[in-house]
Coordinates of C-alpha atoms in Angstrom, one line a residue:
M1 CA -12.9 93.3 -93.9
K2 CA -11.2 91.3 -91.1
D3 CA -13.3 88.2 -91.8
F4 CA -12.6 88.4 -95.5
L5 CA -8.8 88.8 -94.9
A6 CA -8.8 85.9 -92.4
V7 CA -10.4 83.6 -95.0
K8 CA -7.9 84.6 -97.6
F9 CA -5.0 84.3 -95.1
K10 CA -6.0 80.7 -94.3
S11 CA -6.2 79.9 -98.0
E12 CA -2.7 81.4 -98.5
Y13 CA -0.9 80.0 -95.4
G14 CA -3.0 77.1 -94.3
T15 CA -4.3 78.4 -91.0
D16 CA -5.5 81.7 -89.5
D17 CA -4.5 81.0 -86.0
G18 CA -2.8 83.9 -84.2
I19 CA -3.3 86.5 -86.9
R20 CA -3.4 90.2 -86.2
F21 CA -4.8 93.0 -88.4
F22 CA -3.2 96.3 -89.3
H23 CA -4.1 99.2 -91.7
A24 CA -2.4 102.2 -93.1
P25 CA -4.1 105.0 -95.1
G26 CA -3.2 106.5 -98.4
R27 CA -3.0 110.2 -98.7
V28 CA -4.1 113.0 -101.0
N29 CA -2.2 116.3 -101.2
L30 CA -4.7 119.2 -101.3
I31 CA -2.0 121.7 -102.4
G32 CA 1.7 122.2 -102.1
E33 CA 3.1 120.1 -104.9
H34 CA 6.9 119.4 -105.1
L35 CA 7.5 121.5 -102.0
D36 CA 8.5 118.7 -99.6
Y37 CA 12.0 118.3 -101.0
N38 CA 12.3 122.1 -101.3
G39 CA 11.7 122.8 -97.6
G40 CA 8.3 124.2 -98.1
H41 CA 4.8 123.7 -96.6
V42 CA 2.4 121.0 -97.8
L43 CA -1.3 120.3 -97.1
P44 CA -1.9 116.6 -97.3
A45 CA -4.7 114.6 -95.8
A46 CA -5.1 110.9 -95.0
I47 CA -7.9 109.1 -96.9
S48 CA -10.0 106.1 -96.2
L49 CA -8.4 104.1 -99.1
G50 CA -5.3 102.3 -98.0
I51 CA -3.6 98.9 -97.4
S52 CA -4.7 96.4 -94.8
A53 CA -2.6 93.4 -93.6
A54 CA -3.3 90.2 -91.8
V55 CA -0.1 89.1 -90.1
R56 CA 0.9 86.0 -88.1
P57 CA 4.3 85.8 -86.3
N58 CA 6.3 82.7 -86.9
D59 CA 9.5 81.2 -85.3
S60 CA 11.3 80.5 -88.6
G61 CA 13.2 83.7 -89.0
I62 CA 11.5 84.0 -92.4
L63 CA 9.3 86.9 -93.6
R64 CA 6.8 85.7 -96.2
F65 CA 4.7 88.1 -98.2
A66 CA 1.6 87.8 -100.4
S67 CA -0.9 90.4 -101.7
L68 CA -4.4 89.9 -103.0
G69 CA -4.5 90.7 -106.7
M70 CA -0.8 90.6 -107.1
E71 CA 1.0 87.5 -108.6
E72 CA 4.3 88.0 -106.9
R73 CA 5.0 86.1 -103.7
G74 CA 8.2 86.5 -101.8
K75 CA 10.1 85.4 -98.7
F76 CA 13.4 86.2 -97.2
S77 CA 15.4 85.5 -94.1
V78 CA 15.6 88.3 -91.5
S79 CA 19.4 87.6 -91.4
G80 CA 19.9 87.0 -95.1
N81 CA 20.7 89.2 -98.2
L82 CA 18.2 92.1 -98.3
D83 CA 19.7 94.0 -101.3
F84 CA 17.4 95.6 -103.9
K85 CA 16.5 93.4 -106.9
E86 CA 14.5 94.7 -109.8
S87 CA 12.9 91.3 -110.3
D88 CA 11.4 91.5 -106.8
A89 CA 8.9 94.2 -107.9
W90 CA 6.7 95.5 -105.1
L91 CA 8.5 93.1 -102.6
N92 CA 11.4 95.6 -102.6
F93 CA 9.4 97.9 -100.4
P94 CA 9.0 95.5 -97.4
K95 CA 12.5 94.2 -98.0
G96 CA 14.0 97.7 -97.9
V97 CA 12.2 98.4 -94.7
A98 CA 13.5 95.2 -93.1
K99 CA 17.0 96.0 -94.2
M100 CA 16.8 99.5 -92.8
L101 CA 15.4 98.3 -89.4
R102 CA 18.1 95.6 -89.2
G103 CA 20.7 98.2 -89.8
K104 CA 19.3 100.2 -86.9
G105 CA 19.6 97.3 -84.5
V106 CA 15.8 96.5 -84.4
T107 CA 15.3 92.8 -83.7
L108 CA 13.4 91.3 -86.6
H109 CA 11.1 88.2 -86.2
G110 CA 9.7 86.0 -88.8
G111 CA 6.1 86.5 -89.9
D112 CA 3.5 85.7 -92.6
F113 CA 1.9 88.7 -94.3
L114 CA -1.1 89.0 -96.5
F115 CA -1.9 92.5 -97.9
M116 CA -5.1 93.8 -99.3
S117 CA -5.0 97.2 -101.0
T118 CA -7.8 99.6 -102.1
L119 CA -5.2 102.1 -103.4
P120 CA -4.6 102.1 -107.2
V121 CA -0.9 101.6 -107.8
G122 CA 0.9 104.5 -109.5
S123 CA -2.0 106.8 -108.9
G124 CA -0.3 109.5 -106.8
L125 CA -2.1 108.4 -103.6
S126 CA 1.1 107.1 -101.9
S127 CA 0.7 103.4 -102.3
S128 CA 4.5 103.0 -101.9
A129 CA 4.7 105.1 -98.7
C130 CA 1.7 103.3 -97.4
I131 CA 3.2 99.9 -97.6
E132 CA 6.5 101.1 -96.2
V133 CA 4.9 102.7 -93.2
L134 CA 2.7 99.7 -92.6
V135 CA 5.5 97.2 -92.7
D136 CA 7.7 99.4 -90.5
Y137 CA 5.0 99.7 -87.9
I138 CA 4.3 95.9 -88.0
L139 CA 7.9 94.8 -87.8
R140 CA 8.4 97.1 -84.9
T141 CA 5.3 95.8 -83.2
L142 CA 6.3 92.2 -83.7
G143 CA 9.7 93.0 -82.2
N144 CA 8.3 95.0 -79.3
A145 CA 10.2 98.0 -80.5
P146 CA 8.9 101.6 -80.1
T147 CA 6.5 102.8 -82.8
D148 CA 7.0 106.6 -82.8
R149 CA 5.1 107.7 -86.0
V150 CA 7.4 110.6 -86.9
Q151 CA 10.4 108.4 -86.6
I152 CA 8.7 105.7 -88.7
A153 CA 8.0 108.4 -91.4
L154 CA 11.7 109.4 -91.4
E155 CA 12.8 105.8 -91.7
C156 CA 10.5 105.1 -94.6
K157 CA 11.7 108.3 -96.4
K158 CA 15.2 107.0 -96.1
V159 CA 14.1 103.7 -97.6
E160 CA 12.5 105.5 -100.6
N161 CA 15.6 107.7 -101.1
E162 CA 18.4 105.3 -100.6
Y163 CA 16.9 101.8 -101.4
I164 CA 14.2 102.4 -103.9
G165 CA 16.0 105.4 -105.5
V166 CA 13.4 108.1 -105.5
N167 CA 14.5 111.5 -104.1
C168 CA 11.2 112.3 -102.5
G169 CA 10.7 114.5 -99.5
I170 CA 9.0 113.6 -96.2
M171 CA 5.3 114.4 -97.1
D172 CA 4.0 111.1 -98.2
Q173 CA 5.4 109.0 -95.3
Y174 CA 4.5 111.7 -92.8
A175 CA 0.9 112.0 -94.0
V176 CA 0.4 108.2 -94.0
A177 CA 1.8 107.8 -90.5
N178 CA 0.2 110.9 -88.8
G179 CA -3.1 111.5 -90.5
K180 CA -6.2 112.6 -88.4
K181 CA -9.8 112.1 -89.4
D182 CA -11.5 115.2 -90.9
H183 CA -8.3 117.2 -90.9
A184 CA -5.5 118.1 -93.3
M185 CA -1.9 118.5 -92.2
L186 CA -0.1 121.8 -92.6
L187 CA 3.4 120.3 -92.6
D188 CA 6.6 122.3 -92.6
C189 CA 8.9 119.9 -94.5
G190 CA 12.0 121.7 -93.3
T191 CA 11.3 121.4 -89.6
L192 CA 8.5 118.8 -89.4
A193 CA 6.4 121.2 -87.5
C194 CA 2.8 120.1 -88.2
E195 CA -0.6 121.6 -87.5
H196 CA -3.8 119.6 -88.1
I197 CA -6.2 121.8 -90.0
P198 CA -10.0 121.1 -90.0
V199 CA -11.2 120.6 -93.5
Q200 CA -14.2 123.0 -93.8
T201 CA -15.7 123.3 -97.2
G202 CA -19.4 123.8 -96.4
D203 CA -21.6 122.3 -99.2
Y204 CA -18.5 121.4 -101.3
R205 CA -16.6 118.1 -101.3
F206 CA -13.1 117.2 -102.5
I207 CA -13.4 114.6 -105.3
I208 CA -10.4 112.4 -106.1
M209 CA -10.2 111.5 -109.8
N210 CA -7.9 108.8 -111.0
S211 CA -6.7 109.4 -114.6
N212 CA -5.7 105.7 -114.9
K213 CA -2.5 106.9 -116.6
K214 CA 0.0 105.1 -114.4
R215 CA 3.5 106.3 -113.8
T216 CA 6.5 105.1 -111.8
L217 CA 8.5 107.9 -110.1
A218 CA 11.8 106.1 -110.5
E219 CA 11.1 105.9 -114.3
S220 CA 9.8 109.5 -114.7
D221 CA 11.4 112.9 -114.6
F222 CA 10.9 113.2 -110.9
N223 CA 14.6 112.9 -110.1
V224 CA 15.4 115.4 -112.9
R225 CA 13.1 118.0 -111.2
F226 CA 14.9 117.2 -107.9
K227 CA 18.3 118.0 -109.5
E228 CA 17.0 121.1 -111.2
C229 CA 15.8 122.4 -107.8
E230 CA 19.2 121.7 -106.3
E231 CA 20.8 123.8 -109.1
G232 CA 18.2 126.5 -108.6
L233 CA 18.9 126.7 -104.9
F234 CA 22.6 127.0 -105.6
L235 CA 21.9 130.0 -107.8
V236 CA 19.5 131.6 -105.3
K237 CA 22.0 131.3 -102.5
Q238 CA 24.4 133.3 -104.6
I239 CA 21.8 136.0 -105.2
A240 CA 20.3 136.0 -101.7
P241 CA 22.9 134.6 -99.2
G242 CA 21.3 133.0 -96.2
T243 CA 18.5 131.4 -98.1
E244 CA 18.3 127.9 -96.7
Q245 CA 15.5 126.4 -98.8
L246 CA 14.1 127.2 -102.3
A247 CA 10.5 127.6 -100.9
S248 CA 11.6 130.4 -98.6
A249 CA 13.1 132.5 -101.4
S250 CA 11.5 135.7 -102.7
L251 CA 10.2 136.2 -106.2
D252 CA 12.6 139.1 -106.5
V253 CA 15.4 136.6 -107.1
L254 CA 13.9 135.6 -110.5
Q255 CA 15.0 138.9 -112.1
H256 CA 18.6 137.7 -111.6
I257 CA 18.2 134.2 -113.0
T258 CA 19.1 133.9 -116.7
D259 CA 18.5 130.2 -117.1
E260 CA 14.9 130.2 -118.3
N261 CA 14.3 126.5 -117.4
L262 CA 15.5 127.0 -113.8
K263 CA 13.6 130.2 -113.5
K264 CA 10.4 128.4 -114.2
R265 CA 11.1 125.7 -111.7
I266 CA 12.0 128.3 -109.0
R267 CA 8.9 130.3 -109.8
H268 CA 6.7 127.3 -109.2
V269 CA 8.2 126.5 -105.9
I270 CA 7.9 130.1 -104.6
T271 CA 4.4 130.7 -105.8
E272 CA 3.2 127.2 -104.7
E273 CA 4.4 128.0 -101.2
A274 CA 2.3 131.1 -101.1
R275 CA -0.7 129.1 -102.4
V276 CA -0.5 126.7 -99.5
R277 CA -0.7 129.6 -97.0
K278 CA -3.7 131.1 -98.8
T279 CA -5.5 127.7 -99.1
T280 CA -5.1 127.1 -95.3
G281 CA -6.8 130.5 -94.7
A282 CA -9.5 129.7 -97.2
L283 CA -10.2 126.3 -95.5
A284 CA -10.5 128.0 -92.2
N285 CA -13.1 130.4 -93.7
G286 CA -14.9 127.7 -95.7
D287 CA -14.3 129.8 -98.8
A288 CA -14.9 127.2 -101.6
E289 CA -14.5 129.7 -104.4
A290 CA -11.1 130.8 -103.2
I291 CA -10.0 127.2 -102.6
G292 CA -11.0 126.3 -106.2
Q293 CA -9.2 129.2 -107.7
L294 CA -6.0 128.2 -105.8
L295 CA -6.4 124.7 -107.1
N296 CA -6.5 126.0 -110.6
E297 CA -3.5 128.2 -110.1
S298 CA -1.5 125.3 -108.7
H299 CA -2.3 123.1 -111.7
F300 CA -1.4 125.8 -114.2
S301 CA 1.9 126.4 -112.4
L302 CA 2.6 122.6 -112.4
R303 CA 1.7 122.5 -116.1
D304 CA 3.6 125.6 -117.4
D305 CA 6.5 126.2 -114.9
Y306 CA 7.2 122.7 -113.4
E307 CA 6.0 120.7 -116.5
V308 CA 4.9 117.6 -114.7
T309 CA 1.2 117.3 -115.8
G310 CA 1.0 115.9 -119.4
H311 CA -2.1 115.6 -121.6
A312 CA -4.1 113.1 -119.4
L313 CA -3.9 115.3 -116.3
D314 CA -4.6 118.5 -118.2
S315 CA -7.6 116.9 -119.9
L316 CA -9.1 115.6 -116.7
T317 CA -8.8 118.9 -114.9
N318 CA -10.1 120.8 -117.9
A319 CA -13.1 118.5 -118.0
A320 CA -13.7 119.0 -114.3
R321 CA -13.4 122.8 -114.5
N322 CA -16.0 122.9 -117.3
H323 CA -18.7 121.6 -115.0
P324 CA -20.7 124.3 -113.2
A325 CA -20.6 122.5 -109.9
C326 CA -16.8 122.6 -109.8
T327 CA -14.9 125.6 -108.3
G328 CA -11.4 124.3 -109.3
A329 CA -9.3 121.3 -110.0
R330 CA -5.6 120.3 -110.0
M331 CA -3.3 117.3 -110.4
T332 CA -2.2 115.8 -107.1
G333 CA 0.9 113.9 -106.3
A334 CA 4.2 114.0 -108.3
G335 CA 2.4 114.1 -111.7
F336 CA 3.3 112.4 -114.9
G337 CA 0.0 110.5 -114.5
G338 CA -2.0 109.5 -111.4
C339 CA -4.7 111.4 -109.7
C340 CA -6.3 114.9 -109.7
I341 CA -8.7 116.5 -107.2
A342 CA -11.6 118.8 -107.7
L343 CA -13.8 120.8 -105.3
V344 CA -17.5 120.1 -106.2
H345 CA -20.8 121.2 -104.8
K346 CA -22.5 118.2 -103.1
D347 CA -25.7 118.6 -105.1
G348 CA -23.8 118.2 -108.4
I349 CA -21.4 115.4 -107.7
E350 CA -23.2 112.6 -109.6
D351 CA -23.7 114.8 -112.7
F352 CA -20.1 116.0 -112.4
M353 CA -18.7 112.5 -112.3
E354 CA -20.7 111.4 -115.3
K355 CA -19.9 114.4 -117.6
T356 CA -16.3 114.7 -116.5
E357 CA -15.7 111.0 -117.2
L358 CA -17.3 111.2 -120.6
A359 CA -15.4 114.4 -121.7
Y360 CA -12.1 112.9 -120.5
H361 CA -12.7 109.5 -122.3
L362 CA -13.6 111.3 -125.5
D363 CA -10.4 113.3 -125.4
T364 CA -7.9 110.6 -124.2
G365 CA -9.5 107.2 -124.7
L366 CA -8.9 106.6 -121.0
K367 CA -11.6 105.9 -118.4
A368 CA -11.3 107.9 -115.2

């Protein structure tokens, strides 16, 4: 990979002298969807797919960016205007990070960047968080600034919220910055307390399935769900004073909620929090059947109560569940398109992939 990137870097910038290599992983959330901005627990894991970068410092005070497979090229001065521009497309992510770091007093130096991504864009595997964390880490490294990974995650969440305009929680940035091989992260999104949990599934494997129905969070109903949860928490606090986060509420509050739409959103958050706890226990015991059932329950809640799945994700998970080697499946990520996961016996993986892909294509016309 490094040799390939070096050749491409030389082609892009004229020389590969003095380049350094960096990598950040994507992430998959095993369970705990839409809980990060509701103060709940999530169970993400870093994955081998991600974004790599070849970087060479320069003395020009200019940051230059290119990415293999992407037409857009961009450059900007570290002391110039770094405001968001729709026409800058993916370049807004590094630009937003640079603006945030400059505002914190981090000394920025010029540099030439070439990215190579194995993450499908808009798939729910955190390509945006990945490039944010990667650029933050690199710019701090070039400026000899501290690279505390929790702090980097918090900074990149701020970029996503205030610069990009997506009201996400901390999960994506935290998982990208703090992943550990062969482990998931039981993360309390309210306190940032994190425990690395060994992923023990015996003869079963988690399979990530890309629906190839892309979505952009800023253009979806993501921010609508965020606002609905704010309204739900306001109601819950009136019913149960002292409740700080929606995820910590009791199901008993639902009997006092008359708004049926908000009741569904609240019910998903509360029941999903319980499923995270149960899945953590099932992973510790290597109970593939229990994990699969919890994946199914999570998807049905996201479909019926939170309403963020849609036909493509429902079709793909239905096709997965219909295979005898699969114990359960669910959408992963924010929804509205993107990826799903399934837990599948290792001896049936090839047959599972073939038959699930065929059933999904026949139903949707899309190729997983």
